[in-house]
Coordinates of C-alpha atoms in Angstrom, one line a residue:
Chain C
M1 CA 31.2 105.0 -105.5
K2 CA 30.7 101.8 -103.6
E3 CA 29.8 99.3 -106.3
N4 CA 31.1 95.9 -105.6
G5 CA 32.7 93.8 -108.3
I6 CA 35.8 92.8 -110.1
L7 CA 36.4 96.2 -111.5
T8 CA 36.7 98.0 -108.2
R9 CA 38.5 95.2 -106.6
G10 CA 41.0 95.2 -109.4
G11 CA 41.2 99.0 -109.1
S12 CA 42.0 98.9 -105.4
A13 CA 44.6 96.2 -105.9
L14 CA 46.2 98.4 -108.5
R15 CA 46.1 101.3 -106.1
W16 CA 47.7 99.2 -103.4
V17 CA 50.5 98.3 -105.8
A18 CA 51.0 101.9 -106.7
A19 CA 51.1 102.8 -103.0
L20 CA 53.8 100.1 -102.4
A21 CA 55.8 101.6 -105.4
I22 CA 55.7 105.0 -103.8
C23 CA 56.9 103.6 -100.5
A24 CA 59.7 101.7 -102.4
L25 CA 60.9 105.0 -104.0
F26 CA 61.3 106.5 -100.5
L27 CA 62.9 103.5 -99.0
L28 CA 65.3 102.3 -101.8
P29 CA 68.0 105.0 -101.4
I30 CA 68.3 104.2 -97.7
L31 CA 68.5 100.5 -98.4
W32 CA 71.3 101.2 -100.9
V33 CA 73.4 102.8 -98.1
L34 CA 72.6 99.9 -95.8
S35 CA 73.5 97.4 -98.6
I36 CA 76.9 98.9 -99.2
S37 CA 77.7 99.0 -95.5
L38 CA 77.2 95.2 -95.4
K39 CA 79.3 94.3 -98.4
P40 CA 82.8 92.7 -98.3
P41 CA 85.6 94.6 -100.1
D42 CA 85.4 92.7 -103.4
E43 CA 81.8 93.7 -103.8
W44 CA 81.9 97.5 -103.1
L45 CA 82.6 98.5 -106.7
A46 CA 81.1 95.4 -108.4
Y47 CA 79.3 96.2 -111.6
P48 CA 76.3 95.6 -112.1
P49 CA 75.5 97.0 -108.7
R50 CA 73.5 94.5 -106.5
L51 CA 71.0 95.7 -103.9
V52 CA 71.2 92.5 -102.0
P53 CA 74.9 91.7 -101.2
A54 CA 76.0 88.2 -102.3
Q55 CA 77.9 88.0 -99.0
T56 CA 77.2 90.1 -96.0
T57 CA 79.8 91.1 -93.4
L58 CA 79.7 93.3 -90.3
N59 CA 83.4 94.0 -90.7
N60 CA 82.8 97.6 -91.9
Y61 CA 81.2 98.4 -88.6
V62 CA 83.9 96.8 -86.6
L63 CA 86.6 98.7 -88.5
L64 CA 84.9 102.0 -87.7
F65 CA 86.0 102.0 -84.2
R66 CA 89.4 100.5 -84.6
K67 CA 92.5 102.6 -85.4
G68 CA 94.3 102.7 -88.7
N69 CA 93.2 99.5 -90.4
P70 CA 93.7 99.0 -94.1
V71 CA 90.5 97.5 -95.4
G72 CA 90.7 94.5 -97.8
G73 CA 94.3 95.3 -98.9
I74 CA 93.3 97.6 -101.8
S75 CA 95.8 100.3 -101.4
E76 CA 93.7 103.4 -102.3
M77 CA 90.8 102.1 -100.3
V78 CA 92.7 102.3 -97.0
S79 CA 90.3 103.2 -94.3
S80 CA 90.7 106.5 -92.5
A81 CA 93.5 106.4 -90.1
E82 CA 91.4 107.9 -87.3
P83 CA 88.6 105.8 -85.9
V84 CA 85.2 107.5 -85.7
T85 CA 84.9 106.9 -82.0
P86 CA 85.7 110.5 -80.9
A87 CA 83.3 112.0 -83.4
F88 CA 80.7 109.5 -82.4
L89 CA 81.1 110.2 -78.7
N90 CA 81.1 114.0 -79.3
S91 CA 77.7 113.7 -81.1
L92 CA 76.5 111.4 -78.4
L93 CA 77.4 114.0 -75.8
I94 CA 76.5 117.3 -77.6
V95 CA 73.2 116.4 -79.2
P96 CA 71.3 115.1 -76.1
I97 CA 72.6 117.9 -73.9
A98 CA 71.5 120.5 -76.4
T99 CA 68.2 118.9 -77.0
L100 CA 67.5 118.7 -73.3
A101 CA 68.5 122.3 -72.8
S102 CA 66.4 123.4 -75.7
L103 CA 63.3 121.6 -74.3
I104 CA 63.7 122.9 -70.7
I105 CA 64.4 126.5 -71.8
G106 CA 61.6 126.2 -74.4
F107 CA 59.1 124.8 -71.9
L108 CA 59.8 127.6 -69.3
A109 CA 59.6 130.3 -71.9
S110 CA 56.4 129.0 -73.5
Y111 CA 54.8 128.8 -70.1
G112 CA 55.8 132.3 -69.3
I113 CA 54.6 133.5 -72.6
T114 CA 51.2 131.8 -72.6
R115 CA 50.3 132.3 -68.9
F116 CA 51.9 135.6 -68.1
Q117 CA 52.3 137.2 -71.5
A118 CA 55.9 137.7 -70.6
G119 CA 58.2 139.4 -73.1
G120 CA 55.4 140.9 -75.2
A121 CA 53.1 139.7 -78.0
S122 CA 55.8 139.6 -80.7
L123 CA 58.4 137.5 -78.8
P124 CA 57.3 134.2 -80.3
L125 CA 57.5 135.6 -83.9
F126 CA 60.9 137.1 -83.0
V127 CA 62.1 133.7 -81.9
L128 CA 61.0 132.2 -85.2
T129 CA 63.5 134.5 -87.0
T130 CA 66.3 132.2 -85.8
R131 CA 64.9 129.7 -88.2
M132 CA 64.4 132.0 -91.2
F133 CA 67.9 133.1 -91.9
P134 CA 70.5 130.8 -93.5
P135 CA 72.9 129.5 -90.7
V136 CA 75.8 130.6 -92.9
A137 CA 74.8 134.2 -92.5
F138 CA 75.4 133.8 -88.8
A139 CA 78.5 131.7 -89.2
V140 CA 80.5 134.8 -90.2
P141 CA 79.8 136.8 -87.0
L142 CA 79.8 133.8 -84.7
L143 CA 83.2 132.7 -85.9
V144 CA 84.9 136.0 -84.9
Y145 CA 82.8 136.3 -81.8
F146 CA 83.4 132.8 -80.6
R147 CA 87.1 133.2 -81.3
A148 CA 87.1 136.3 -79.1
L149 CA 85.4 134.3 -76.3
G150 CA 87.7 131.3 -76.7
L151 CA 84.8 129.0 -77.6
I152 CA 86.1 127.9 -81.0
D153 CA 86.6 124.1 -81.2
T154 CA 84.8 123.4 -77.9
Q155 CA 81.8 121.2 -77.3
L156 CA 80.2 124.1 -75.3
A157 CA 80.0 126.2 -78.5
L158 CA 78.1 123.5 -80.3
I159 CA 75.8 122.8 -77.4
L160 CA 75.0 126.6 -77.2
M161 CA 74.3 126.9 -80.8
Y162 CA 72.2 123.8 -81.2
T163 CA 70.1 124.9 -78.2
G164 CA 69.7 128.3 -79.9
F165 CA 68.9 126.8 -83.4
T166 CA 66.2 124.5 -82.0
I167 CA 64.6 126.7 -79.4
A168 CA 62.1 128.0 -81.9
F169 CA 60.7 124.5 -82.4
S170 CA 60.5 123.7 -78.7
L171 CA 58.8 127.0 -78.0
W172 CA 56.2 126.8 -80.8
M173 CA 55.5 123.1 -80.3
M174 CA 54.7 123.5 -76.6
R175 CA 52.9 126.9 -76.7
G176 CA 49.8 125.5 -78.3
F177 CA 49.6 122.6 -75.9
I178 CA 50.0 124.8 -72.8
E179 CA 47.2 127.0 -74.0
G180 CA 45.1 123.8 -74.0
V181 CA 45.8 123.0 -70.4
P182 CA 42.8 124.2 -68.4
R183 CA 43.8 126.9 -65.9
H184 CA 41.6 125.6 -63.1
V185 CA 43.8 122.4 -62.8
E186 CA 46.8 124.5 -62.0
E187 CA 44.8 126.9 -59.7
A188 CA 43.5 123.9 -57.8
A189 CA 47.0 122.7 -57.1
I190 CA 48.1 126.2 -56.0
L191 CA 45.1 126.4 -53.6
D192 CA 46.2 123.1 -52.2
G193 CA 49.5 124.8 -51.3
A194 CA 51.8 123.8 -54.1
S195 CA 54.4 126.4 -55.3
P196 CA 54.2 127.7 -58.9
W197 CA 57.4 125.9 -59.7
R198 CA 56.0 122.6 -58.4
V199 CA 52.8 123.1 -60.4
L200 CA 54.9 123.7 -63.5
F201 CA 56.8 120.5 -63.3
T202 CA 54.3 118.1 -61.7
I203 CA 51.0 119.2 -63.2
T204 CA 51.6 121.1 -66.5
L205 CA 54.6 119.2 -67.8
P206 CA 53.0 115.7 -67.7
L207 CA 49.9 117.1 -69.4
I208 CA 51.8 118.3 -72.4
A209 CA 53.9 115.2 -72.9
P210 CA 53.0 114.8 -76.6
A211 CA 54.3 118.2 -77.4
V212 CA 57.5 117.5 -75.4
A213 CA 57.9 114.3 -77.5
A214 CA 57.4 116.1 -80.8
G215 CA 59.7 118.9 -79.8
W216 CA 62.3 116.4 -78.6
M217 CA 62.2 114.6 -81.9
L218 CA 62.6 117.8 -83.9
A219 CA 65.4 119.2 -81.8
F220 CA 67.2 115.9 -81.7
T221 CA 67.2 115.3 -85.5
L222 CA 68.0 119.0 -86.2
S223 CA 71.0 118.9 -83.8
L224 CA 72.2 115.5 -85.0
D225 CA 71.9 116.8 -88.6
D226 CA 73.9 119.9 -88.4
L227 CA 76.9 120.4 -90.7
V228 CA 77.0 124.1 -91.3
V229 CA 77.5 125.3 -87.7
A230 CA 79.9 122.5 -86.8
S231 CA 82.0 123.1 -89.9
F232 CA 83.0 126.6 -88.9
T233 CA 83.4 126.3 -85.2
T234 CA 85.0 123.0 -84.8
G235 CA 88.4 121.5 -85.3
P236 CA 89.8 118.3 -84.0
G237 CA 88.6 119.0 -80.5
A238 CA 84.8 118.8 -81.2
T239 CA 84.3 116.9 -84.5
T240 CA 80.8 115.5 -84.8
L241 CA 79.6 112.6 -86.9
P242 CA 78.2 114.7 -89.8
I243 CA 81.6 116.4 -90.1
R244 CA 83.4 113.1 -90.3
I245 CA 81.0 111.8 -92.9
Y246 CA 81.3 114.9 -94.9
S247 CA 85.1 114.8 -94.9
E248 CA 85.0 111.4 -96.5
V249 CA 81.9 111.1 -98.7
R250 CA 83.5 112.4 -101.9
L251 CA 86.6 110.3 -101.7
G252 CA 84.7 107.4 -103.4
V253 CA 82.7 104.5 -102.2
K254 CA 83.7 103.9 -98.6
P255 CA 81.7 101.2 -96.8
E256 CA 82.7 102.4 -93.4
I257 CA 81.1 105.7 -94.1
N258 CA 78.0 103.8 -95.2
A259 CA 78.2 102.0 -91.9
V260 CA 78.3 105.4 -90.0
C261 CA 75.3 106.6 -92.0
T262 CA 73.5 103.4 -91.3
I263 CA 74.1 103.9 -87.6
M264 CA 72.7 107.5 -88.0
I265 CA 69.7 106.2 -89.8
A266 CA 69.1 103.7 -87.0
V267 CA 69.5 106.4 -84.4
V268 CA 66.9 108.5 -86.1
A269 CA 64.5 105.5 -86.2
G270 CA 65.2 104.9 -82.5
A271 CA 64.5 108.6 -81.7
L272 CA 61.2 108.3 -83.6
V273 CA 60.2 105.2 -81.5
V274 CA 61.2 107.0 -78.3
A275 CA 59.1 110.1 -79.3
S276 CA 56.0 108.0 -80.2
L277 CA 56.4 106.1 -76.9
L278 CA 56.7 109.4 -75.0
A279 CA 53.6 110.7 -76.7
K280 CA 51.6 107.5 -76.0
F281 CA 52.7 107.5 -72.4
G282 CA 51.7 111.1 -72.0
A283 CA 48.3 110.5 -73.7
G284 CA 47.8 107.5 -71.4
S285 CA 48.5 109.4 -68.3
R286 CA 46.2 112.2 -69.5
A287 CA 43.4 109.7 -70.1
R288 CA 43.9 108.3 -66.5
R289 CA 43.9 111.8 -65.1
A290 CA 40.7 112.5 -66.9
Q291 CA 39.1 109.3 -65.6
T292 CA 40.1 109.8 -62.0
G293 CA 39.4 113.6 -62.1
G294 CA 36.0 112.9 -63.6
A295 CA 36.3 116.0 -65.9
Chain R
M1 CA 61.7 147.3 -62.5
A2 CA 60.7 144.5 -60.2
N3 CA 63.4 145.6 -57.8
T4 CA 61.8 148.9 -56.7
P5 CA 58.8 147.7 -54.7
A6 CA 60.8 145.0 -52.9
G7 CA 63.5 147.6 -52.1
T8 CA 61.0 150.0 -50.5
R9 CA 59.4 147.2 -48.5
Q10 CA 62.8 146.2 -47.3
A11 CA 63.4 149.8 -46.0
R12 CA 60.1 149.8 -44.2
E13 CA 60.3 146.4 -42.6
P14 CA 64.0 145.7 -42.0
S15 CA 63.2 142.9 -39.6
L16 CA 61.5 140.9 -42.3
N17 CA 63.3 137.6 -42.9
L18 CA 65.3 137.7 -46.1
L19 CA 64.3 134.2 -47.1
V20 CA 60.6 135.0 -46.8
R21 CA 61.0 138.0 -49.0
L22 CA 62.9 136.0 -51.6
G23 CA 60.1 133.4 -51.6
E24 CA 57.6 136.1 -52.1
R25 CA 59.5 137.6 -55.0
L26 CA 59.9 134.1 -56.6
T27 CA 56.2 133.5 -56.4
S28 CA 54.9 137.0 -57.5
E29 CA 53.4 136.6 -60.9
R30 CA 55.3 139.3 -62.7
F31 CA 58.6 138.0 -61.5
F32 CA 57.6 134.5 -62.2
G33 CA 56.8 135.3 -65.8
T34 CA 60.0 137.2 -66.4
A35 CA 62.1 134.5 -64.8
L36 CA 60.5 131.9 -67.0
I37 CA 61.5 133.6 -70.2
A38 CA 64.9 134.9 -69.0
P39 CA 67.0 131.8 -70.1
M40 CA 65.5 132.0 -73.6
Q41 CA 66.2 135.8 -73.8
L42 CA 69.7 135.3 -72.7
L43 CA 70.2 132.7 -75.5
L44 CA 68.6 135.0 -78.1
W45 CA 70.9 137.9 -77.1
F46 CA 73.9 135.7 -77.2
L47 CA 73.1 133.9 -80.5
L48 CA 70.9 136.3 -82.5
I49 CA 71.1 139.9 -81.4
I50 CA 74.8 140.3 -80.7
P51 CA 75.8 138.4 -83.8
T52 CA 73.5 140.6 -85.9
F53 CA 75.3 143.7 -84.6
I54 CA 78.7 142.1 -85.2
V55 CA 77.8 141.1 -88.8
I56 CA 76.7 144.6 -89.6
Y57 CA 79.9 146.0 -88.1
L58 CA 82.0 143.5 -90.0
S59 CA 80.3 144.5 -93.2
V60 CA 81.3 148.2 -92.9
V61 CA 84.9 147.6 -92.1
A62 CA 87.7 146.2 -94.3
W63 CA 88.9 143.1 -92.4
E64 CA 90.5 139.8 -93.4
P65 CA 92.0 137.5 -90.9
R66 CA 95.3 137.5 -92.7
M67 CA 95.7 141.3 -92.1
G68 CA 97.1 140.6 -88.7
V69 CA 94.9 143.1 -86.9
E70 CA 91.9 142.2 -84.7
W71 CA 88.6 142.9 -86.3
W72 CA 87.6 145.6 -83.9
N73 CA 90.7 147.6 -85.0
A74 CA 90.1 147.2 -88.7
P75 CA 89.8 150.4 -90.8
F76 CA 86.3 151.5 -91.8
A77 CA 85.2 150.8 -95.4
F78 CA 81.7 152.1 -95.0
L79 CA 79.6 150.9 -97.9
S80 CA 82.4 149.8 -100.3
N81 CA 81.9 146.1 -99.4
Y82 CA 78.3 146.5 -100.4
T83 CA 79.0 148.2 -103.7
K84 CA 81.5 145.4 -104.5
V85 CA 78.9 142.8 -103.7
L86 CA 76.3 144.4 -105.8
Q87 CA 78.6 144.5 -108.8
D88 CA 79.7 140.9 -108.3
G89 CA 78.3 138.7 -111.0
R90 CA 79.0 135.6 -109.0
F91 CA 76.8 136.9 -106.2
W92 CA 73.9 137.4 -108.5
A93 CA 74.4 134.1 -110.2
A94 CA 74.4 132.3 -106.8
I95 CA 71.2 134.1 -105.9
A96 CA 69.6 133.2 -109.2
R97 CA 70.6 129.5 -108.6
S98 CA 69.1 129.5 -105.1
V99 CA 65.9 131.0 -106.4
G100 CA 65.8 128.6 -109.3
I101 CA 66.3 125.6 -107.0
V102 CA 63.5 126.9 -104.7
V103 CA 61.1 127.3 -107.6
V104 CA 61.8 124.0 -109.3
A105 CA 62.3 121.8 -106.2
V106 CA 59.5 123.3 -104.1
G107 CA 57.1 123.4 -107.1
L108 CA 57.7 119.7 -107.9
E109 CA 57.5 118.8 -104.2
F110 CA 54.2 120.5 -104.0
L111 CA 52.7 118.8 -107.0
L112 CA 54.0 115.4 -105.9
G113 CA 53.0 116.0 -102.3
L114 CA 49.5 117.0 -103.3
G115 CA 49.1 114.0 -105.6
M116 CA 50.3 111.7 -102.9
A117 CA 48.0 113.3 -100.3
L118 CA 45.0 112.9 -102.6
F119 CA 46.1 109.3 -103.3
F120 CA 46.4 108.4 -99.7
S121 CA 43.3 110.2 -98.5
R122 CA 41.2 107.2 -99.7
Q123 CA 40.9 103.9 -97.9
L124 CA 43.9 101.6 -98.3
P125 CA 44.9 98.6 -96.2
G126 CA 48.2 99.2 -94.4
K127 CA 48.0 103.0 -94.9
R128 CA 49.4 103.9 -91.5
L129 CA 52.6 102.0 -92.0
M130 CA 53.0 103.3 -95.5
T131 CA 52.6 106.9 -94.5
S132 CA 55.3 106.5 -91.8
V133 CA 57.6 104.9 -94.3
I134 CA 57.1 107.9 -96.6
L135 CA 57.7 110.4 -93.8
Y136 CA 61.0 108.8 -92.8
P137 CA 63.3 110.6 -95.3
M138 CA 62.5 114.0 -93.9
M139 CA 63.8 112.9 -90.5
L140 CA 67.2 111.9 -91.9
P141 CA 70.3 114.0 -91.5
W142 CA 71.3 116.0 -94.5
V143 CA 74.7 114.2 -94.7
V144 CA 73.0 110.9 -95.0
V145 CA 70.7 112.1 -97.8
G146 CA 73.8 113.6 -99.5
L147 CA 75.6 110.3 -99.3
C148 CA 72.6 108.4 -100.6
F149 CA 72.2 110.6 -103.7
Y150 CA 76.0 110.8 -104.2
L151 CA 76.2 107.0 -104.3
L152 CA 73.1 106.6 -106.5
F153 CA 74.4 108.9 -109.2
L154 CA 78.0 107.7 -109.3
D155 CA 79.4 106.8 -112.7
R156 CA 79.1 103.1 -112.0
G157 CA 76.2 103.5 -109.6
P158 CA 72.6 102.1 -109.7
V159 CA 71.0 105.0 -111.6
N160 CA 73.4 104.7 -114.5
Y161 CA 73.0 100.9 -114.4
L162 CA 69.3 101.2 -114.7
L163 CA 69.6 103.8 -117.5
T164 CA 71.9 101.5 -119.5
Q165 CA 69.5 98.5 -118.9
L166 CA 66.5 100.6 -120.1
L167 CA 68.0 102.7 -122.8
G168 CA 71.1 100.9 -124.0
P169 CA 74.8 101.2 -123.1
L170 CA 75.2 104.8 -124.2
A171 CA 72.7 106.1 -121.7
A172 CA 75.1 106.3 -118.8
V173 CA 75.9 109.9 -117.8
E174 CA 78.6 111.5 -115.7
W175 CA 76.2 113.3 -113.4
F176 CA 78.5 115.4 -111.4
K177 CA 80.6 116.7 -114.3
S178 CA 77.9 118.5 -116.2
P179 CA 76.5 121.7 -114.6
P180 CA 72.8 121.2 -115.4
L181 CA 72.9 117.5 -114.4
A182 CA 74.7 118.2 -111.2
I183 CA 72.0 120.7 -110.2
G184 CA 69.4 118.1 -111.3
T185 CA 70.8 115.5 -108.8
I186 CA 70.7 118.1 -106.0
V187 CA 67.1 119.0 -106.9
L188 CA 66.2 115.3 -107.0
G189 CA 67.8 114.8 -103.5
D190 CA 65.8 117.7 -102.2
I191 CA 62.6 116.4 -103.7
W192 CA 63.2 113.0 -102.2
Q193 CA 63.8 114.3 -98.8
W194 CA 61.1 117.1 -98.7
T195 CA 58.2 115.8 -100.7
P196 CA 57.2 113.9 -97.5
F197 CA 57.0 117.3 -95.7
L198 CA 54.5 118.7 -98.1
F199 CA 52.7 115.4 -98.2
L200 CA 52.4 115.5 -94.4
I201 CA 51.0 119.0 -94.3
L202 CA 48.6 118.6 -97.3
Y203 CA 47.5 115.1 -96.1
S204 CA 46.5 116.3 -92.6
G205 CA 45.0 119.4 -94.2
L206 CA 42.8 117.3 -96.5
G207 CA 41.8 115.2 -93.5
A208 CA 40.7 118.2 -91.5
L209 CA 38.4 119.6 -94.3
P210 CA 34.7 119.5 -93.7
K211 CA 32.9 116.7 -95.7
D212 CA 29.6 118.6 -96.4
P213 CA 30.7 120.8 -99.3
V214 CA 32.1 117.8 -101.2
E215 CA 28.8 115.8 -100.7
A216 CA 26.8 118.8 -101.7
A217 CA 28.8 119.2 -104.9
L218 CA 28.4 115.4 -105.6
N219 CA 24.6 115.7 -105.2
L220 CA 24.6 118.6 -107.6
G221 CA 26.2 116.4 -110.2
A222 CA 29.8 117.7 -110.1
N223 CA 32.5 115.3 -111.4
R224 CA 35.6 114.5 -109.5
W225 CA 37.8 117.0 -111.3
Q226 CA 35.3 119.8 -110.7
I227 CA 35.0 118.9 -107.0
F228 CA 38.8 119.0 -106.7
R229 CA 39.2 122.2 -108.6
Y230 CA 36.3 124.2 -107.2
V231 CA 35.7 122.8 -103.8
T232 CA 38.7 121.0 -102.3
L233 CA 41.5 123.2 -103.7
P234 CA 40.0 126.6 -102.5
M235 CA 39.3 125.1 -99.1
L236 CA 42.9 123.9 -98.9
R237 CA 44.4 127.2 -99.9
P238 CA 45.5 128.4 -96.5
V239 CA 47.3 125.1 -95.8
I240 CA 48.9 125.2 -99.2
L241 CA 50.2 128.7 -98.6
I242 CA 51.7 127.9 -95.2
A243 CA 53.4 124.8 -96.6
L244 CA 54.9 126.6 -99.5
V245 CA 56.1 129.5 -97.4
I246 CA 57.8 127.3 -94.8
R247 CA 59.3 125.0 -97.4
G248 CA 60.3 127.8 -99.7
L249 CA 62.2 129.6 -97.0
E250 CA 63.9 126.4 -95.9
A251 CA 64.9 125.5 -99.5
F252 CA 66.4 129.0 -100.0
K253 CA 68.9 128.2 -97.3
I254 CA 70.0 125.0 -99.0
F255 CA 73.6 124.2 -98.1
D256 CA 74.4 120.8 -96.6
L257 CA 73.1 118.7 -99.5
I258 CA 75.2 120.6 -102.0
F259 CA 78.1 120.8 -99.7
V260 CA 78.2 117.0 -99.4
M261 CA 77.2 116.0 -103.0
T262 CA 79.1 118.5 -105.2
G263 CA 80.8 121.0 -102.9
G264 CA 79.4 123.7 -105.2
G265 CA 81.1 122.3 -108.3
P266 CA 81.9 121.6 -111.0
G267 CA 83.4 125.1 -110.9
T268 CA 80.6 127.3 -109.5
A269 CA 77.9 125.3 -111.3
T270 CA 76.0 124.4 -108.1
E271 CA 77.1 127.3 -105.9
T272 CA 74.0 128.7 -104.1
I273 CA 74.2 131.9 -102.1
S274 CA 74.8 130.0 -98.8
L275 CA 77.7 128.2 -100.5
Y276 CA 79.2 131.4 -101.9
I277 CA 79.1 133.1 -98.4
Y278 CA 80.8 130.0 -97.0
R279 CA 83.5 130.0 -99.6
A280 CA 84.1 133.8 -99.5
G281 CA 84.2 133.8 -95.7
F282 CA 85.9 130.6 -94.8
L283 CA 87.9 129.5 -97.8
F284 CA 89.0 132.8 -99.3
G285 CA 89.1 134.5 -95.9
Q286 CA 87.2 137.6 -97.0
L287 CA 85.2 137.9 -93.8
S288 CA 84.0 141.5 -94.4
Y289 CA 82.9 140.7 -97.9
A290 CA 81.0 137.6 -96.7
A291 CA 79.5 139.7 -93.9
A292 CA 78.2 142.3 -96.5
M293 CA 76.6 139.4 -98.4
A294 CA 75.1 138.0 -95.2
V295 CA 73.6 141.3 -94.3
L296 CA 72.1 141.7 -97.8
I297 CA 70.6 138.2 -97.6
L298 CA 69.2 138.9 -94.1
L299 CA 67.5 142.0 -95.5
M300 CA 66.2 140.2 -98.5
I301 CA 64.7 137.4 -96.5
T302 CA 63.1 139.9 -94.0
L303 CA 61.5 141.7 -96.9
I304 CA 60.3 138.5 -98.6
T305 CA 58.8 137.0 -95.5
R306 CA 57.0 140.2 -94.7
Y307 CA 55.2 139.8 -98.1
A308 CA 55.0 136.1 -97.9
I309 CA 53.3 136.2 -94.5
R310 CA 50.7 138.7 -95.6
P311 CA 48.4 136.3 -97.4
L312 CA 48.6 134.0 -94.3
E313 CA 47.4 136.8 -92.0
Q314 CA 44.2 137.6 -93.9
K315 CA 42.2 134.4 -93.3

């Protein structure tokens, strides 16, 4: 298969072009959203549509956070009277707290399950059922139940539910890694007089950093993503970004909504970078430990 | 359970310092394990187990919010909600639509993902960057994907523009007004977002396969198709099954993409079962009816997963 020559070189160039085409297919829809978010009013509905705007403006982003501003003077294209700031801040508050809670609870539980077989052998599979069923099926009981508890339209309701809906990923992601941590490392620390809780957070947790990073990424995107749960438990008090976007998508081309989506696309990209840095940092510290420990 | 031994010890040695005993309890292995999983179990009770009981209760009473009674005071209807659901043509149509989307979308995602995995399993400069670009859509929020595909398929959007350029001015189509085309745009959106997922699983599966069988087959004179068909594919089978089961279950739940792109319309043309439950419960206010559908779906999924997981267990 390794003949050299024009034929194979031409073939590999062709394959490279094909690979670039595949990447373009996955990138272009995102670029289209970005493109509209940068267009001035007279270009939004221009036909033929242009991927690269003739003029670019950041005005759509500025308008997002300002109250009741008509955009460009086209009457039916008046921007939403409410700025997205509250929804943005809500998402910014709810998603990180839920993600953190999911990771901590998931870490403790996966440690209890792998090291002490707590909760029985079927518990991990049982947790997975939270991901199997359509969220809408739980929406019905949660609606009446949260209303009875006075949790409707609160941030706490969303934090609780996002923690619950992402716990399966946190648990399963970390379980495999904890199994991989050699017991003698933990036992050595206990013999040196450390308490189990201390061992948990200073020895085990740093060793499974890549799993924490992957779990963080998943829980973060899933919580940021949610439309179903938020749409039935929230009102004006706890609107999130996806709800705001949903309420305006089908009203036509709205560059401000594209601007919000572009921000979300960037947030996801940022989360990816943070996750890969976390994983790298964890892998680095593990390598150092292995070197100094001489294992 | 953990209380009894500590309690008797307390009776025997009353002078023992309370703090010391508490410390002992906190470090005893059994208690430690239970304490570790306690927060998660609380969460499961609160968000999974109690709601399951409530949804079953709601499904056997006749309750609608507009009745003016609290749901726990509603009159019993026993199984009448269920018989109504089972005779509801809209329910079965929604199920058929969900299943159809699963079969078509996941089938195509599998074929495309497998093709891409094979394509990228060979040497290629810049492969790492390219694969991360391809995996990006699956990280994106549903609403963003919904907006993307809504904008692409607008009457004067880029897709129609490309079609008119390629096929002439009559090729432009009103995508969201015709039922089959509206479903088509949703399937395309799902394929765009989730082919990367199948690609990821199959690509890493291919990478983890042993190299020897392929080389042995090469030495025996097998051609590339034969190697793929009789060596690679059978070895990849467990990975393929896992990927299809996970993705199939996810696709059956499809809601957000449709909610954003078509809202279930035109009419009920893109109404999947998740959307119908949503409409019945939250738009029409028929909470008990929606609860009965939810219970039936939960049962259905439980049964299906039991059979879907079976081939995964016999490795």
